[in-house]
Short mmCIF file of C-alpha atoms in Angstrom, two decimals:
data_model
loop_
_atom_site.label_atom_id
_atom_site.label_comp_id
_atom_site.label_asym_id
_atom_site.label_seq_id
_atom_site.Cartn_x
_atom_site.Cartn_y
_atom_site.Cartn_z
CA ARG A 1 2.90 4.00 -6.93
CA LYS A 2 4.92 3.51 -3.76
CA GLU A 3 3.83 5.53 -0.76
CA VAL A 4 7.40 6.75 -0.12
CA GLU A 5 9.87 6.99 -2.99
CA GLN A 6 13.61 7.53 -2.88
CA ASP A 7 16.51 7.47 -5.31
CA PRO A 8 18.30 4.21 -4.44
CA GLY A 9 21.74 5.61 -5.30
CA PRO A 10 24.43 4.70 -4.55
CA PHE A 11 25.86 8.10 -3.85
CA ASN A 12 29.65 7.88 -3.83
CA VAL A 13 31.18 11.01 -2.31
CA PRO A 14 34.62 11.94 -0.94
CA GLU A 15 35.14 12.70 2.71
CA GLY A 16 34.21 16.28 3.54
CA ALA A 17 31.65 16.56 0.77
CA THR A 18 28.08 17.77 1.20
CA VAL A 19 25.43 15.36 -0.02
CA ALA A 20 21.66 15.71 -0.28
CA PHE A 21 18.99 13.02 -0.45
CA ASN A 22 15.45 13.58 -1.57
CA CYS A 23 12.26 11.70 -0.96
CA THR A 24 8.63 12.10 -2.04
CA TYR A 25 5.50 10.75 -0.42
CA SER A 26 2.13 10.14 -2.01
CA ASN A 27 -0.32 10.11 0.90
CA SER A 28 -1.15 13.64 2.04
CA ALA A 29 -2.68 12.16 5.21
CA SER A 30 0.78 11.26 6.48
CA GLN A 31 1.26 13.05 9.76
CA SER A 32 4.97 13.00 10.49
CA PHE A 33 8.22 12.18 8.75
CA PHE A 34 11.58 10.82 9.76
CA TRP A 35 14.93 9.70 8.47
CA TYR A 36 16.26 6.36 9.62
CA ARG A 37 19.77 5.04 9.11
CA GLN A 38 20.53 1.40 8.36
CA ASP A 39 24.05 0.03 8.35
CA CYS A 40 24.84 -3.03 6.25
CA ARG A 41 23.18 -6.13 7.71
CA LYS A 42 21.98 -4.18 10.75
CA GLU A 43 18.60 -2.98 11.93
CA PRO A 44 17.26 0.51 11.09
CA LYS A 45 17.74 3.23 13.70
CA LEU A 46 16.08 6.63 13.97
CA LEU A 47 18.35 9.40 12.71
CA MET A 48 16.10 12.42 13.05
CA SER A 49 12.62 13.83 12.71
CA VAL A 50 11.63 16.11 9.84
CA TYR A 51 9.66 19.33 10.28
CA SER A 52 8.37 22.01 7.93
CA SER A 53 10.48 24.49 9.83
CA GLY A 54 13.56 22.36 9.28
CA ASN A 55 15.51 20.29 11.77
CA GLU A 56 19.24 20.46 12.27
CA ASP A 57 21.33 18.01 14.28
CA GLY A 58 25.03 18.69 13.95
CA ARG A 59 26.03 18.01 10.35
CA PHE A 60 22.56 16.77 9.44
CA THR A 61 19.66 18.94 8.28
CA ALA A 62 16.22 17.63 7.38
CA GLN A 63 13.44 19.57 5.70
CA LEU A 64 9.80 18.93 4.86
CA ASN A 65 7.77 20.62 2.14
CA ARG A 66 4.14 19.59 2.63
CA ALA A 67 2.89 21.46 -0.42
CA SER A 68 5.23 19.48 -2.69
CA GLN A 69 5.11 16.33 -0.53
CA TYR A 70 8.87 16.36 -0.53
CA ILE A 71 11.43 15.55 2.17
CA SER A 72 15.16 16.15 2.12
CA LEU A 73 18.23 15.25 4.13
CA LEU A 74 21.46 17.21 3.86
CA ILE A 75 24.73 15.87 5.24
CA ARG A 76 27.61 18.32 5.50
CA ASP A 77 31.29 17.46 5.91
CA SER A 78 30.71 13.75 5.21
CA LYS A 79 32.60 11.23 7.32
CA LEU A 80 33.53 7.66 6.47
CA SER A 81 31.20 6.61 9.28
CA ASP A 82 28.25 8.17 7.47
CA SER A 83 28.36 5.32 4.94
CA ALA A 84 25.00 3.60 5.29
CA THR A 85 21.54 3.40 3.76
CA TYR A 86 19.24 6.29 4.63
CA LEU A 87 15.55 5.44 4.81
CA CYS A 88 12.85 8.07 4.37
CA VAL A 89 9.85 7.30 6.57
CA ALA A 90 6.27 8.57 6.74
CA LEU A 91 3.90 8.04 9.64
CA ARG A 92 0.19 7.58 9.12
CA ARG A 93 -1.07 4.69 11.25
CA ALA A 94 2.34 3.06 11.31
CA LEU A 95 5.72 3.89 9.85
CA THR A 96 6.02 3.39 6.09
CA PHE A 97 9.59 3.12 4.85
CA GLY A 98 11.06 4.06 1.51
CA SER A 99 13.49 1.71 -0.18
CA GLY A 100 16.47 3.70 1.03
CA THR A 101 19.32 5.63 -0.51
CA ARG A 102 22.77 4.14 -0.17
CA LEU A 103 25.64 6.46 0.69
CA GLN A 104 29.30 5.47 0.36
CA VAL A 105 31.80 8.02 1.65
CA GLN A 106 35.25 7.42 0.28
CA PRO A 107 38.62 8.46 1.75
CA GLU B 1 17.88 -1.44 29.12
CA ALA B 2 17.55 -4.66 27.14
CA GLY B 3 16.65 -4.23 23.50
CA VAL B 4 14.24 -6.13 21.30
CA ALA B 5 15.20 -9.80 21.21
CA GLN B 6 14.58 -12.00 18.20
CA SER B 7 15.28 -15.61 17.37
CA PRO B 8 16.47 -17.42 15.44
CA ARG B 9 18.95 -15.07 13.77
CA TYR B 10 19.22 -17.25 10.68
CA LYS B 11 17.01 -19.93 9.19
CA ILE B 12 17.31 -21.88 5.96
CA ILE B 13 14.36 -23.97 4.83
CA GLU B 14 13.04 -25.50 1.66
CA LYS B 15 9.93 -24.18 -0.04
CA ARG B 16 6.68 -25.51 1.34
CA GLN B 17 8.22 -26.01 4.78
CA SER B 18 7.14 -23.99 7.78
CA VAL B 19 9.08 -21.62 10.01
CA ALA B 20 8.40 -19.60 13.14
CA PHE B 21 10.09 -16.48 14.47
CA TRP B 22 9.97 -15.21 18.01
CA CYS B 23 10.19 -11.68 19.36
CA ASN B 24 10.44 -10.26 22.86
CA PRO B 25 9.93 -6.48 22.86
CA ILE B 26 11.40 -3.91 25.19
CA SER B 27 9.76 -4.17 28.60
CA GLY B 28 6.75 -1.90 28.86
CA HIS B 29 6.38 -1.31 25.14
CA ALA B 30 2.74 -1.83 24.28
CA THR B 31 3.09 -1.67 20.51
CA LEU B 32 4.82 -4.42 18.57
CA TYR B 33 5.44 -4.62 14.83
CA TRP B 34 6.63 -7.24 12.39
CA TYR B 35 8.31 -5.92 9.26
CA GLN B 36 9.58 -7.84 6.24
CA GLN B 37 12.69 -6.49 4.55
CA ILE B 38 13.60 -8.00 1.20
CA LEU B 39 17.13 -7.36 -0.02
CA GLY B 40 17.45 -3.92 -1.56
CA GLN B 41 14.09 -2.72 -0.24
CA GLY B 42 12.89 -0.87 2.81
CA PRO B 43 11.06 -2.61 5.64
CA LYS B 44 7.42 -3.40 4.84
CA LEU B 45 4.91 -3.62 7.67
CA LEU B 46 3.27 -7.03 8.03
CA ILE B 47 1.36 -6.61 11.27
CA GLN B 48 1.02 -4.20 14.18
CA PHE B 49 -0.16 -5.17 17.67
CA GLN B 50 -1.30 -2.89 20.44
CA ASN B 51 -0.98 -4.99 23.59
CA ASN B 52 -2.45 -8.31 22.38
CA GLY B 53 -4.85 -6.84 19.85
CA VAL B 54 -4.19 -6.47 16.11
CA VAL B 55 -4.18 -2.86 14.92
CA ASP B 56 -3.20 -3.41 11.29
CA ASP B 57 -2.60 -6.62 9.36
CA SER B 58 -3.67 -5.37 5.95
CA GLN B 59 -0.37 -6.34 4.32
CA LEU B 60 -0.03 -9.75 5.96
CA PRO B 61 -0.46 -12.59 3.41
CA LYS B 62 -2.96 -14.40 5.55
CA ASP B 63 -3.07 -17.52 3.42
CA ARG B 64 0.43 -18.39 4.64
CA PHE B 65 1.46 -15.96 7.36
CA SER B 66 0.10 -15.80 10.88
CA ALA B 67 1.14 -13.89 13.96
CA GLU B 68 0.07 -13.79 17.54
CA ARG B 69 0.94 -11.88 20.65
CA LEU B 70 -0.42 -13.76 23.61
CA LYS B 71 -0.55 -11.88 26.92
CA GLY B 72 0.58 -8.69 25.17
CA VAL B 73 4.30 -9.37 25.49
CA ASP B 74 6.13 -11.90 23.29
CA SER B 75 5.08 -12.47 19.71
CA THR B 76 5.54 -15.19 17.13
CA LEU B 77 5.34 -14.93 13.36
CA LYS B 78 4.75 -18.11 11.40
CA ILE B 79 5.01 -18.88 7.71
CA GLN B 80 3.39 -22.03 6.39
CA PRO B 81 4.04 -23.05 3.68
CA ALA B 82 7.03 -20.91 2.73
CA LYS B 83 7.63 -19.70 -0.81
CA LEU B 84 10.88 -18.62 -2.46
CA GLU B 85 9.74 -14.98 -2.38
CA ASP B 86 9.53 -15.12 1.43
CA SER B 87 13.32 -14.98 1.61
CA ALA B 88 13.91 -11.82 3.62
CA VAL B 89 14.86 -10.42 6.98
CA TYR B 90 11.95 -10.38 9.42
CA LEU B 91 12.32 -7.45 11.75
CA CYS B 92 10.46 -7.10 15.00
CA ALA B 93 10.12 -3.63 16.48
CA SER B 94 8.47 -2.13 19.51
CA SER B 95 7.53 1.30 20.74
CA SER B 96 5.84 2.95 23.63
CA PRO B 97 2.50 4.52 22.61
CA LEU B 98 3.53 6.04 19.31
CA ARG B 99 3.36 9.79 19.44
CA PRO B 100 3.56 11.64 16.15
CA ASP B 101 6.54 13.64 17.33
CA THR B 102 8.80 10.72 18.17
CA GLY B 103 8.50 8.15 15.39
CA GLU B 104 11.03 6.01 17.15
CA LEU B 105 10.75 2.29 16.73
CA PHE B 106 13.27 0.05 18.40
CA PHE B 107 14.17 -2.81 16.09
CA GLY B 108 15.60 -6.18 16.90
CA GLU B 109 18.53 -7.52 14.90
CA GLY B 110 16.16 -9.47 12.69
CA SER B 111 15.68 -13.06 11.62
CA ARG B 112 17.16 -13.78 8.21
CA LEU B 113 15.17 -16.37 6.27
CA THR B 114 16.42 -18.15 3.17
CA VAL B 115 13.93 -20.32 1.30
CA LEU B 116 15.49 -22.78 -1.15
#
């Protein structure tokens, strides 16, 4: 079983839509969680941290449920520029990445 | 501030040949990572250095992969001999002492390897 699992998608949504990505992790010893964004043929970049209390950054909201070992990312009012792969990441000794969920926002 | 530098950007070799990748992290970053990203997958950690010491190399295929970080700055990753399944992007990343509340790695643009 992979340590971090995500639905690979792709998610095809129209501009302005709200889209949610989910992720599960298997190692309860993981300390912290993050979402990274990776554009096509580019390197991953940190999008935001994930907390049990929730974390909101503009149109992006991330949530952690430690009891269910479940992480989510909500994107409101999708923009064309949000098209990318979103990587769910868990930190234990080093960052462990999921396979990513691809989002395509269409005009 | 200069980012993480990697070279070469692209490399095409035949199986059983050898290849080496170079990485120069952000100045002052003590921790350096090599990740392998196969098409359609997330980055997979190969090796983590803290200064010039190895912290974690549990997923490094040591029969063919080697890495070093002399003097705690630049690093090289070598594959010898290469196999078809080594075709991937090799990403180098660095961070200041990793605090649980930051989780921010700074990645280079990667070295794309194609093994024929």
